[in-house]
JSON list of C-alpha atoms in Angstrom, two decimals:
[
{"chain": "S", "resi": 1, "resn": "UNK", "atom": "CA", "xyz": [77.34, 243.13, 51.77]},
{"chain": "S", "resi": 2, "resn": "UNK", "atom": "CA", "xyz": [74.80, 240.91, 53.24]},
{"chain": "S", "resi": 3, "resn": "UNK", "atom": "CA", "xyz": [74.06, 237.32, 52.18]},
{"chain": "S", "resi": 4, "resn": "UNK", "atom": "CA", "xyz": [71.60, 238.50, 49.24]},
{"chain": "S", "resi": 5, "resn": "UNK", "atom": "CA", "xyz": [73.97, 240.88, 47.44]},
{"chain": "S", "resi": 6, "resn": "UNK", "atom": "CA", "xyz": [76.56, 237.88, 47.84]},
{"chain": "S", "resi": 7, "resn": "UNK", "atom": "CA", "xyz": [73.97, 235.34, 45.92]},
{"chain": "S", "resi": 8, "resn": "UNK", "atom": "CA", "xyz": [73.15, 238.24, 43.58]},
{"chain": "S", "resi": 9, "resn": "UNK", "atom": "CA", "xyz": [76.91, 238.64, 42.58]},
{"chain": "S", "resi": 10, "resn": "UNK", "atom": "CA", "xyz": [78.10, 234.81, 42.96]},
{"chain": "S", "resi": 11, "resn": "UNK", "atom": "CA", "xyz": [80.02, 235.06, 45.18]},
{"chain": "S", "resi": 12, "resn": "UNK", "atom": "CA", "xyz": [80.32, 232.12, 47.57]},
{"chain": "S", "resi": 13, "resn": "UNK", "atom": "CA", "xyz": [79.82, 232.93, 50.83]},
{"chain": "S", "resi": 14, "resn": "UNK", "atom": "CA", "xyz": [83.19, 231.08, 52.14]},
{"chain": "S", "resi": 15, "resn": "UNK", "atom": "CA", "xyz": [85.15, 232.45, 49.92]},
{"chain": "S", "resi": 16, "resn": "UNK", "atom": "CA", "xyz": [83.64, 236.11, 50.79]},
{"chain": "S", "resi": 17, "resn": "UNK", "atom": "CA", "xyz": [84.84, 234.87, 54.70]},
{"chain": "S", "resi": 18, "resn": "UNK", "atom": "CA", "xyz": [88.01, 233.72, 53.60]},
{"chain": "S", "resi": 19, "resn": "UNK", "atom": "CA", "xyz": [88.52, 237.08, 51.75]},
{"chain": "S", "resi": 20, "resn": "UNK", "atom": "CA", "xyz": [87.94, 239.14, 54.93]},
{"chain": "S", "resi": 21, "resn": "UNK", "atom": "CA", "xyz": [89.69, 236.82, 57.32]},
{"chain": "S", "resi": 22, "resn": "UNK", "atom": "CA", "xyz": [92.41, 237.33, 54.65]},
{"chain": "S", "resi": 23, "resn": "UNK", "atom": "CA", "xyz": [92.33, 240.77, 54.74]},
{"chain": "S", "resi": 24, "resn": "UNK", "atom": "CA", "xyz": [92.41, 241.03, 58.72]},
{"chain": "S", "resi": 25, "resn": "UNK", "atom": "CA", "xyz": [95.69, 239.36, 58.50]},
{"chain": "S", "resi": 26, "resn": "UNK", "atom": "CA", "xyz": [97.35, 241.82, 56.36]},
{"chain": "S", "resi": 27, "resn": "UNK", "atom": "CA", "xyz": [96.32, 244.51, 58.17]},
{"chain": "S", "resi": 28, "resn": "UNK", "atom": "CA", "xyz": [97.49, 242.96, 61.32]},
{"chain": "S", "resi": 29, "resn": "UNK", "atom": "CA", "xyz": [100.71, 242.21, 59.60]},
{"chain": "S", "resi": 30, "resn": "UNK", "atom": "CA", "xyz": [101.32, 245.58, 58.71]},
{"chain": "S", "resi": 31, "resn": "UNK", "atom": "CA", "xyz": [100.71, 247.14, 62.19]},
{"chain": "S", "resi": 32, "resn": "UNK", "atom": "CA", "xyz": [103.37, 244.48, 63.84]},
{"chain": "S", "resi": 33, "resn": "UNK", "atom": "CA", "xyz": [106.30, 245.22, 61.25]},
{"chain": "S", "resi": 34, "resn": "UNK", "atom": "CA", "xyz": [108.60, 247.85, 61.40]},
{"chain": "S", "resi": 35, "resn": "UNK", "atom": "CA", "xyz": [106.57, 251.04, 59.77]},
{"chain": "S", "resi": 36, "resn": "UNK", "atom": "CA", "xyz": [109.11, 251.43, 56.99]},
{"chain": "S", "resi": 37, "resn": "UNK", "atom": "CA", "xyz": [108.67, 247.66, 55.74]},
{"chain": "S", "resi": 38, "resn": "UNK", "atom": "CA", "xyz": [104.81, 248.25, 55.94]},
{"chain": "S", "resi": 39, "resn": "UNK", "atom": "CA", "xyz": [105.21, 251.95, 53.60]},
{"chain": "S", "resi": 40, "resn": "UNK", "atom": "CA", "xyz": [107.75, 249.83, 50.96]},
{"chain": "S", "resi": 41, "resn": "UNK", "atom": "CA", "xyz": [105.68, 246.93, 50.70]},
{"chain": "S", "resi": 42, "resn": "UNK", "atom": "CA", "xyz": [101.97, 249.49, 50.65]},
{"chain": "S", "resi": 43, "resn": "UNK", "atom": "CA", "xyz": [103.53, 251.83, 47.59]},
{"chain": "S", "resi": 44, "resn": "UNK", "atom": "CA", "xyz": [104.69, 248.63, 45.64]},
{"chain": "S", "resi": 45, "resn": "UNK", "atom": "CA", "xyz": [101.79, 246.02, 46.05]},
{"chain": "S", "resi": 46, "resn": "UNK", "atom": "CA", "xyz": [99.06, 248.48, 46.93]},
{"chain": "S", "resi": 47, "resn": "UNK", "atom": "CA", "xyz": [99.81, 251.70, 44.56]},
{"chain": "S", "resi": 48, "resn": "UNK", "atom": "CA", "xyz": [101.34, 249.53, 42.40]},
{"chain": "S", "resi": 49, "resn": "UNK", "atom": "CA", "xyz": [104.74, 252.14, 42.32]},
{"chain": "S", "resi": 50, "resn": "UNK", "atom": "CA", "xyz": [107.99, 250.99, 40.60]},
{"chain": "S", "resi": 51, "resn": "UNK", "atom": "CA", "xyz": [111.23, 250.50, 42.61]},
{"chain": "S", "resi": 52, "resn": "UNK", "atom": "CA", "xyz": [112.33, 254.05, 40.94]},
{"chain": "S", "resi": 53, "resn": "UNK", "atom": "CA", "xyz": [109.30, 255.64, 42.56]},
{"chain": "S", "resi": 54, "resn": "UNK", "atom": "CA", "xyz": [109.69, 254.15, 45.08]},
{"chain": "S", "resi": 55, "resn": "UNK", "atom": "CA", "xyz": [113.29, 255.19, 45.35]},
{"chain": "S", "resi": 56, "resn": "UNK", "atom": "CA", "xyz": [112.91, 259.18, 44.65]},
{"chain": "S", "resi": 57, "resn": "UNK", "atom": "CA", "xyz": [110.10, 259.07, 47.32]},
{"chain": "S", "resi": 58, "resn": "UNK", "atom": "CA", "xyz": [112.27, 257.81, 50.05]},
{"chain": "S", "resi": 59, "resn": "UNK", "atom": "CA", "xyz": [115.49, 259.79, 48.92]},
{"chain": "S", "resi": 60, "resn": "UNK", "atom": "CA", "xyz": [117.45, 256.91, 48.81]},
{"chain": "S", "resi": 61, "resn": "UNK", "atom": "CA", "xyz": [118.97, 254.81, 45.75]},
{"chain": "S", "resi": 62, "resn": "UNK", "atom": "CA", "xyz": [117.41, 252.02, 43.92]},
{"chain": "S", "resi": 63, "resn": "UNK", "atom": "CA", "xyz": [119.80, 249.17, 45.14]},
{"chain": "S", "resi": 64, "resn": "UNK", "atom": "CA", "xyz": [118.65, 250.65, 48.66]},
{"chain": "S", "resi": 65, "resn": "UNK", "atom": "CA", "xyz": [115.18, 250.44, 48.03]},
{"chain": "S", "resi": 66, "resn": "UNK", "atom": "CA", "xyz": [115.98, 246.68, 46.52]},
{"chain": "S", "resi": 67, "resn": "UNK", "atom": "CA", "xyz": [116.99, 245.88, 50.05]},
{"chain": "S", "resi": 68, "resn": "UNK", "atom": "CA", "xyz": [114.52, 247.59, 51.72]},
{"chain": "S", "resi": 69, "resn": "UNK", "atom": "CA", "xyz": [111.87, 245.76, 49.86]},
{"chain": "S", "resi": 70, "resn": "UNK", "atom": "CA", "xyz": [113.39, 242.41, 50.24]},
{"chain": "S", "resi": 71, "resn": "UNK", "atom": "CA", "xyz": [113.78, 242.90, 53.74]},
{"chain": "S", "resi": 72, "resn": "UNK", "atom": "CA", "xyz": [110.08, 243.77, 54.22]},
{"chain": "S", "resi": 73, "resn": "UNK", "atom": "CA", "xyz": [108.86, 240.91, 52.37]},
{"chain": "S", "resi": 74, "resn": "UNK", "atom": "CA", "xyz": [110.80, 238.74, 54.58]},
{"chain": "S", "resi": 75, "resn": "UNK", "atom": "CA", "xyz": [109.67, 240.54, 57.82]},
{"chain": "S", "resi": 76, "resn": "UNK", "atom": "CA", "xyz": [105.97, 240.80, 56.36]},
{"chain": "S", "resi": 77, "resn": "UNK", "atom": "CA", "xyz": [106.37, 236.55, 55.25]},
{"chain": "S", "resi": 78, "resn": "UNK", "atom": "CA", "xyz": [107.63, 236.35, 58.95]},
{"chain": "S", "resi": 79, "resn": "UNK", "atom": "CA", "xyz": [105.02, 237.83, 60.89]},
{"chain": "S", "resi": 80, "resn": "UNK", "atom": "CA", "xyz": [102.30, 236.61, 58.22]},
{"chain": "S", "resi": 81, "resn": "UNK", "atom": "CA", "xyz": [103.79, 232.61, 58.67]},
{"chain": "S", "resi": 82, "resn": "UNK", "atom": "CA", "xyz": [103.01, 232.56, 62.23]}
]
């Protein structure tokens, strides 16, 4: 949106930047993580699926896709810290 629509809506412009710049690093997070940590954590916080889903989808068991999750977060908090 250019700077008129932002006005229109309210939206402060630095925010809108901070939003973007925000965005940029999650995507850059997910392409430097393994591509099973980036899937996990995409179907949980992004399609909003349950750890069941989650678990069916990837043919493993729910403690499994516990783990798998946890371990992606901590990759994903990882790469995103630095």
């Amino acid at each position: 949106p250019g700077l008129e629509d932002l006005i229109g809506t309210g939206i402060d412009p630095s925010e809108h930047a901070e939003q973007i710049f925000l965005r940029d690093k999650i995507r850059q997070v997910f392409e430097s993580i393994l591509p099973r940590h980036a899937r996990i954590l995409r179907a949980k916080y992004v399609e909003g699926r349950t750890i069941d889903e989650i678990a069916k989808e990837s043919s493993v068991s729910v403690k499994t896709a516990e783990s798998l999750l946890f371990r992606a977060r901590q990759s994903f908090m990882s790469v995103f810290g630095k």
